[in-house]
Structures are given as structure tokens and as C-alpha cells.
XYZ file of N, CA and C in Angstrom:
528
model
N 88.071 99.256 44.189
C 89.453 99.515 43.844
C 90.287 98.240 43.848
N 89.823 97.180 44.552
C 90.573 95.944 44.605
C 91.602 95.906 45.723
N 91.936 97.048 46.310
C 92.893 97.084 47.413
C 92.127 97.039 48.720
N 92.652 96.295 49.679
C 91.992 96.170 50.965
C 92.981 96.556 52.051
N 92.726 97.653 52.743
C 93.604 98.068 53.827
C 93.230 97.371 55.128
N 92.210 96.525 55.106
C 91.862 95.718 56.263
C 90.613 96.181 56.955
N 90.377 95.547 58.085
C 89.220 95.880 58.892
C 88.073 94.935 58.652
N 87.209 94.885 59.601
C 86.012 94.059 59.559
C 84.820 94.985 59.774
N 83.671 94.698 59.144
C 82.514 95.588 59.306
C 82.113 95.835 60.760
N 82.406 94.885 61.655
C 82.025 95.073 63.049
C 83.094 95.807 63.857
N 84.249 96.073 63.263
C 85.355 96.684 64.000
C 85.066 98.138 64.328
N 85.400 98.510 65.552
C 85.229 99.899 65.970
C 86.391 100.776 65.550
N 87.537 100.170 65.287
C 88.742 100.931 64.948
C 89.475 100.260 63.790
N 88.821 100.156 62.663
C 89.396 99.444 61.526
C 90.366 100.292 60.713
N 90.221 101.614 60.741
C 91.070 102.451 59.899
C 91.147 103.873 60.444
N 92.181 104.575 60.001
C 92.359 105.993 60.318
C 92.822 106.686 59.042
N 92.511 107.966 58.924
C 92.833 108.727 57.715
C 93.638 109.960 58.093
N 94.735 110.184 57.347
C 95.550 111.390 57.528
C 95.846 111.983 56.155
N 96.169 113.271 56.082
C 96.528 113.869 54.792
C 97.787 113.213 54.220
N 97.819 113.012 52.915
C 99.001 112.460 52.243
C 100.005 113.596 52.051
N 101.178 113.529 52.703
C 102.141 114.630 52.593
C 102.706 114.796 51.183
N 102.601 113.761 50.338
C 103.065 113.870 48.958
C 101.934 114.254 47.994
N 100.752 114.468 48.522
C 99.605 114.758 47.679
C 99.139 116.194 47.795
N 97.945 116.437 47.268
C 97.311 117.756 47.311
C 96.430 117.804 48.555
N 96.640 118.807 49.388
C 95.886 118.945 50.634
C 94.386 118.991 50.337
N 93.618 118.173 51.029
C 92.179 118.111 50.841
C 91.737 117.186 49.720
N 92.693 116.658 48.944
C 92.362 115.765 47.829
C 92.976 114.375 47.984
N 94.154 114.305 48.617
C 94.886 113.046 48.733
C 95.088 112.700 50.205
N 94.792 111.453 50.538
C 94.858 110.998 51.918
C 95.567 109.662 52.006
N 96.036 109.342 53.199
C 96.570 108.021 53.494
C 95.579 107.334 54.426
N 95.183 106.129 54.064
C 94.300 105.340 54.905
C 95.152 104.260 55.550
N 95.172 104.265 56.865
C 95.904 103.270 57.634
C 94.878 102.292 58.162
N 95.006 101.036 57.794
C 93.996 100.042 58.130
C 94.544 98.874 58.914
N 93.679 98.344 59.752
C 93.994 97.220 60.617
C 93.284 95.990 60.061
N 94.028 94.946 59.722
C 93.426 93.774 59.078
C 92.925 92.719 60.059
N 92.850 93.060 61.355
C 92.362 92.095 62.339
C 90.948 91.651 61.966
N 90.769 90.344 61.901
C 89.475 89.769 61.526
C 89.304 88.448 62.282
N 89.012 88.537 63.577
C 88.845 87.350 64.387
C 90.147 86.779 64.926
N 91.263 87.138 64.345
C 92.589 86.749 64.816
C 93.480 87.981 64.705
N 94.627 87.993 65.401
C 95.520 89.149 65.247
C 95.870 89.380 63.770
N 95.927 90.644 63.387
C 96.165 90.998 61.994
C 97.415 91.822 61.805
N 97.436 92.595 60.724
C 98.560 93.462 60.389
C 98.083 94.887 60.191
N 99.030 95.775 59.936
C 98.717 97.182 59.700
C 99.120 97.518 58.270
N 98.189 98.122 57.526
C 98.397 98.439 56.123
C 98.135 99.919 55.866
N 98.677 100.419 54.783
C 98.436 101.804 54.390
C 98.236 101.851 52.880
N 97.327 102.710 52.455
C 97.079 102.910 51.037
C 96.801 104.388 50.791
N 97.104 104.840 49.595
C 96.811 106.214 49.206
C 95.391 106.275 48.629
N 94.673 107.349 48.987
C 93.318 107.543 48.479
C 93.224 108.927 47.855
N 92.662 108.982 46.641
C 92.462 110.244 45.936
C 90.967 110.498 45.807
N 90.529 111.688 46.246
C 89.118 112.047 46.228
C 88.576 112.125 44.797
N 89.343 112.688 43.885
C 88.882 112.872 42.502
C 88.652 111.540 41.803
N 89.604 110.630 41.915
C 89.472 109.338 41.239
C 88.726 108.312 42.084
N 88.504 108.637 43.383
C 87.842 107.730 44.314
C 88.498 106.348 44.283
N 89.833 106.350 44.360
C 90.548 105.082 44.251
C 91.659 104.970 45.290
N 91.945 103.732 45.657
C 93.062 103.393 46.529
C 94.210 102.879 45.675
N 95.421 103.311 45.982
C 96.610 102.835 45.278
C 97.729 102.602 46.285
N 98.757 101.912 45.866
C 99.998 101.731 46.630
C 99.778 101.109 48.000
N 99.154 99.940 48.028
C 98.958 99.233 49.294
C 100.317 98.821 49.855
N 100.569 99.166 51.122
C 101.833 98.872 51.786
C 101.563 98.178 53.116
N 102.300 97.110 53.398
C 102.207 96.437 54.689
C 103.166 97.136 55.640
N 102.634 97.743 56.714
C 103.453 98.469 57.686
C 103.922 97.577 58.829
N 103.020 96.726 59.338
C 103.330 95.780 60.409
C 102.720 94.438 60.026
N 103.494 93.372 60.114
C 103.107 92.061 59.601
C 101.874 91.439 60.220
N 101.275 90.511 59.470
C 100.104 89.772 59.935
C 100.417 89.061 61.244
N 99.447 89.051 62.141
C 99.594 88.396 63.427
C 100.223 89.272 64.500
N 100.554 90.521 64.140
C 101.289 91.375 65.094
C 100.411 92.318 65.907
N 99.199 92.630 65.420
C 98.383 93.615 66.135
C 96.950 93.130 66.325
N 96.305 93.739 67.327
C 94.895 93.490 67.593
C 94.079 94.651 67.046
N 92.785 94.648 67.338
C 91.875 95.608 66.707
C 92.130 97.067 67.074
N 92.668 97.362 68.238
C 92.856 98.750 68.657
C 93.791 99.526 67.740
N 93.343 100.691 67.277
C 94.125 101.556 66.391
C 93.723 103.005 66.652
N 94.715 103.868 66.811
C 94.449 105.301 66.976
C 95.596 106.071 66.332
N 95.269 107.164 65.664
C 96.276 108.058 65.087
C 96.128 109.408 65.765
N 97.239 109.920 66.311
C 97.237 111.157 67.095
C 98.215 112.142 66.469
N 97.812 113.386 66.264
C 98.742 114.378 65.711
C 99.948 114.593 66.631
N 101.107 114.666 66.017
C 102.340 115.018 66.742
C 102.237 116.487 67.124
N 102.854 116.875 68.214
C 102.775 118.277 68.649
C 103.472 119.232 67.677
N 104.306 118.715 66.741
C 104.959 119.587 65.759
C 104.014 120.015 64.642
N 102.793 119.461 64.606
C 101.797 119.862 63.615
C 101.984 119.253 62.238
N 103.017 118.438 62.047
C 103.272 117.840 60.729
C 103.232 116.318 60.732
N 103.658 115.706 61.820
C 103.768 114.256 61.889
C 102.612 113.676 62.697
N 102.568 112.328 62.768
C 101.500 111.630 63.488
C 102.075 110.476 64.291
N 101.376 110.134 65.361
C 101.673 108.937 66.142
C 100.617 107.899 65.812
N 101.045 106.695 65.469
C 100.135 105.583 65.212
C 100.247 104.649 66.412
N 99.132 104.461 67.117
C 99.115 103.605 68.307
C 98.314 102.348 68.020
N 98.856 101.207 68.424
C 98.177 99.927 68.224
C 98.309 99.061 69.471
N 97.292 98.230 69.699
C 97.373 97.152 70.676
C 98.014 95.981 69.949
N 99.065 95.417 70.506
C 99.790 94.356 69.811
C 99.505 92.986 70.409
N 99.769 91.960 69.623
C 99.495 90.594 70.057
C 100.463 90.123 71.141
N 101.537 90.882 71.403
C 102.444 90.536 72.506
C 102.056 91.283 73.798
N 100.782 91.669 73.895
C 100.194 92.295 75.075
C 100.832 93.647 75.421
N 100.990 94.485 74.423
C 101.548 95.826 74.597
C 100.678 96.844 73.869
N 100.788 98.088 74.303
C 100.312 99.242 73.550
C 101.579 99.899 73.031
N 101.675 100.097 71.712
C 102.902 100.642 71.124
C 102.597 101.880 70.297
N 103.557 102.817 70.309
C 103.445 104.013 69.468
C 104.512 103.953 68.379
N 104.097 104.339 67.169
C 104.974 104.385 66.002
C 104.871 105.781 65.398
N 105.957 106.273 64.844
C 105.970 107.599 64.233
C 105.686 107.511 62.742
N 104.723 108.341 62.277
C 104.559 108.572 60.844
C 105.049 109.990 60.596
N 106.199 110.106 59.930
C 106.823 111.394 59.660
C 106.411 111.908 58.284
N 106.138 113.181 58.208
C 105.789 113.809 56.928
C 106.911 113.631 55.910
N 108.146 113.640 56.370
C 109.279 113.557 55.439
C 109.759 112.133 55.169
N 109.673 111.238 56.166
C 110.228 109.890 55.973
C 109.195 108.774 55.985
N 107.930 109.088 56.278
C 106.892 108.066 56.285
C 106.816 107.298 57.589
N 106.333 106.061 57.513
C 106.095 105.238 58.693
C 107.378 104.565 59.152
N 107.674 104.674 60.449
C 108.824 104.000 61.038
C 108.314 102.738 61.745
N 108.682 101.528 61.270
C 108.161 100.296 61.855
C 108.768 99.913 63.206
N 109.702 100.706 63.698
C 110.262 100.463 65.030
C 109.457 101.259 66.048
N 108.938 100.561 67.053
C 108.130 101.236 68.069
C 108.963 102.282 68.798
N 108.373 103.454 69.005
C 109.018 104.536 69.750
C 108.884 104.285 71.244
N 107.720 103.756 71.651
C 107.449 103.525 73.062
C 106.424 102.403 73.178
N 106.397 101.747 74.341
C 105.378 100.728 74.582
C 105.129 100.598 76.080
N 103.985 100.020 76.402
C 103.656 99.709 77.785
C 102.856 98.414 77.800
N 102.925 97.693 78.905
C 102.200 96.434 79.035
C 100.704 96.680 79.152
N 99.933 95.899 78.415
C 98.474 95.864 78.520
C 98.090 94.382 78.520
N 98.245 93.755 79.670
C 98.131 92.302 79.774
C 96.700 91.803 79.674
N 96.588 90.570 79.175
C 95.306 89.890 79.043
C 94.942 89.190 80.345
N 93.686 88.878 80.492
C 93.216 88.033 81.575
C 93.744 86.623 81.308
N 94.361 85.960 82.287
C 94.875 84.605 82.064
C 93.783 83.667 81.555
N 94.133 82.839 80.586
C 93.202 81.855 80.050
C 92.312 82.341 78.929
N 92.451 83.593 78.545
C 91.595 84.137 77.487
C 92.144 83.739 76.112
N 91.254 83.368 75.220
C 91.620 83.034 73.851
C 92.196 84.277 73.175
N 93.431 84.207 72.659
C 94.045 85.376 71.999
C 93.201 85.935 70.847
N 92.441 85.067 70.178
C 91.599 85.552 69.079
C 90.450 86.408 69.604
N 89.974 86.113 70.814
C 88.937 86.942 71.420
C 89.507 88.315 71.776
N 90.720 88.335 72.302
C 91.374 89.602 72.634
C 91.598 90.426 71.373
N 91.929 89.748 70.275
C 92.217 90.442 69.018
C 91.070 91.340 68.587
N 89.845 90.896 68.837
C 88.683 91.669 68.388
C 88.034 92.478 69.508
N 88.633 92.486 70.672
C 88.077 93.236 71.798
C 89.116 94.169 72.403
N 89.817 94.890 71.556
C 90.838 95.845 71.990
C 90.551 97.192 71.348
N 90.591 98.258 72.151
C 90.268 99.583 71.634
C 91.195 100.635 72.227
N 91.432 101.688 71.461
C 92.246 102.822 71.895
C 91.484 104.088 71.526
N 91.326 104.998 72.481
C 90.625 106.256 72.197
C 91.427 107.431 72.730
N 91.431 108.495 71.957
C 92.136 109.719 72.302
C 91.199 110.893 72.068
N 91.210 111.830 72.993
C 90.380 113.026 72.894
C 91.310 114.234 72.800
N 91.225 115.036 71.733
C 92.113 116.198 71.601
C 91.956 117.211 72.735
N 90.846 117.141 73.478
C 90.674 118.029 74.628
C 91.484 117.575 75.839
N 91.967 116.327 75.791
C 92.833 115.775 76.847
C 94.035 115.113 76.186
N 94.908 115.893 75.533
C 95.969 115.317 74.699
C 96.987 114.464 75.443
N 97.054 114.562 76.756
C 98.025 113.789 77.522
C 97.504 112.460 78.038
N 96.287 112.084 77.645
C 95.674 110.845 78.136
C 95.118 110.024 76.976
N 95.244 108.706 77.123
C 94.671 107.774 76.161
C 93.863 106.754 76.943
N 92.679 106.438 76.454
C 91.845 105.399 77.040
C 92.123 104.105 76.284
N 92.466 103.045 77.012
C 92.784 101.759 76.399
C 91.925 100.683 77.027
N 91.249 99.907 76.180
C 90.530 98.733 76.682
C 91.117 97.509 75.996
N 91.235 96.468 76.770
C 91.781 95.222 76.236
C 91.002 94.091 76.878
N 90.066 93.561 76.141
C 89.207 92.456 76.522
C 88.409 92.751 77.786
N 88.992 92.573 78.961
C 88.222 92.710 80.198
C 88.663 93.887 81.056
N 89.543 94.744 80.527
C 90.086 95.839 81.325
C 89.971 97.161 80.567
N 89.709 98.221 81.322
C 89.681 99.572 80.761
C 90.561 100.433 81.647
N 91.442 101.202 81.034
C 92.327 102.041 81.819
C 92.848 103.233 81.050
N 93.569 104.088 81.752
C 94.154 105.285 81.166
C 95.669 105.150 81.082
N 96.222 105.782 80.064
C 97.664 105.817 79.848
C 98.060 107.268 79.633
N 99.124 107.704 80.274
C 99.677 109.024 79.960
C 100.369 108.940 78.614
N 100.255 110.018 77.820
C 100.865 110.047 76.495
C 101.456 111.424 76.238
N 102.675 111.442 75.692
C 103.345 112.695 75.360
C 103.322 112.868 73.835
N 102.512 113.802 73.303
C 102.409 113.975 71.851
C 103.646 114.605 71.203
N 104.627 115.016 72.007
C 105.888 115.525 71.452
C 106.888 114.402 71.206
N 106.879 113.402 72.092
C 107.880 112.328 72.016
C 107.299 110.966 71.665
N 105.985 110.805 71.787
C 105.355 109.507 71.553
C 105.479 108.566 72.725
N 105.963 109.072 73.847
C 106.168 108.238 75.020
C 104.834 107.870 75.670
N 104.683 106.575 75.940
C 103.486 106.037 76.574
C 103.833 105.693 78.017
N 102.989 106.129 78.957
C 103.186 105.796 80.363
C 102.582 104.448 80.707
N 102.621 104.122 81.974
C 102.069 102.860 82.467
C 100.555 102.853 82.351
N 99.988 101.687 82.011
C 98.541 101.504 81.894
C 97.952 101.421 83.287
N 97.104 102.382 83.635
C 96.462 102.443 84.934
C 95.035 101.930 84.778
N 94.838 100.641 85.079
C 93.533 100.006 84.900
C 92.528 100.600 85.886
N 91.401 101.059 85.361
C 90.343 101.661 86.164
C 89.197 100.687 86.419
N 88.930 99.818 85.433
C 87.828 98.853 85.525
C 88.337 97.505 85.044
N 88.035 96.451 85.803
C 88.405 95.105 85.386
C 87.275 94.156 85.743
N 86.873 93.323 84.794
C 85.833 92.324 85.002
C 86.520 90.968 85.083
N 86.318 90.269 86.171
C 86.968 88.965 86.346
C 85.964 87.841 86.496
N 84.675 88.128 86.313
C 83.660 87.085 86.432
C 83.102 86.764 85.062
N 82.396 85.670 84.965
C 81.799 85.268 83.694
C 82.779 84.459 82.873
N 82.499 84.334 81.608
C 83.352 83.553 80.715
C 84.651 84.286 80.453
N 85.729 83.512 80.343
C 87.022 84.114 80.016
C 87.006 84.733 78.633
N 86.149 84.247 77.766
C 86.040 84.808 76.422
C 84.734 85.534 76.294
């Protein structure tokens, strides 16, 4: 298609897919992609149509250098909207609203600190950040950032992110 929403073949969280609210249900989707590739990247979105098997309307949602590899999309409790969560290069986990009626809001709704190990190369952190959500535990998010793994409380009605409660931290070995 010629459009690239981002991601690297080795990335665990390069993209997420949601139904396109302006399209036909089951035929039109929005692909939200993370362009992190060894350095902090940006967040992009493109429309995908199953019939034509094509991407159109590439849009930059968050600028280059602003986010790391972690990306998760969580359904809003209203059943129509979505929360887009990213690990950012300013050492935060941030939630953004994608509204069915107004689209992506580039102003973070909520954030919490997810600090790096001192002395770590930011480019290494960029490719070693992950966010996971399980619909069976909608109030919890698992966040890993380079050398730490922890849980965050999350409210799917408001997008509010609680404090990162680190469960595992590795402080030995190479900083990168």
C-alpha cells in the first residue's frame, strides 16, 4: 500500500486494530501503529479496508521521538470509545482517548511515572517497553520498562492510571 503505520518486525507491540467508526463494521478498521525502531518513535493511524486490502489516510497522532515500544488499546466502559496507552520517552505511561465521534485526542487524559534505571541508554528503553491488559482483569495493567515489571490500576470509564507498583526489578548486569 505504500503507507507505513510503523513498527519493527521484532516489536511485541507494534500496532493495534479497532473498528473504524466511519466505516462498515467488520470491513473497515483503524490501525494504530508505533514507529519505534531502535529509538523513540511516534504514533500513527491509518484506515484499512478488508475488501481492497489497502491502507489509506495515514495520520500522525503523536510526534516522532515521543513514545517507546509499549502500546495497548483498551475498550472504554461505554462500549464505543477506546483508551490508547503508550510508554513515553519522558518516562511516563499515558492514556489517550479515541472517541467514536471525535477521533483521537492528543492530550493525555492521565499519566503515571515509569522511571528508567539510571544510566540506561534511552534507545535501549525505547525497544524494551511493554504494556499488557487482560479483559478478565479490566482494572489492572501490566507495564514493563527495561528492567522493571509492575502493575498499574486503571479505570476504563475515566482513563485514569494509578501509581506504577513495581513487582520485579533487575539491578545487576549491564545497564543496557
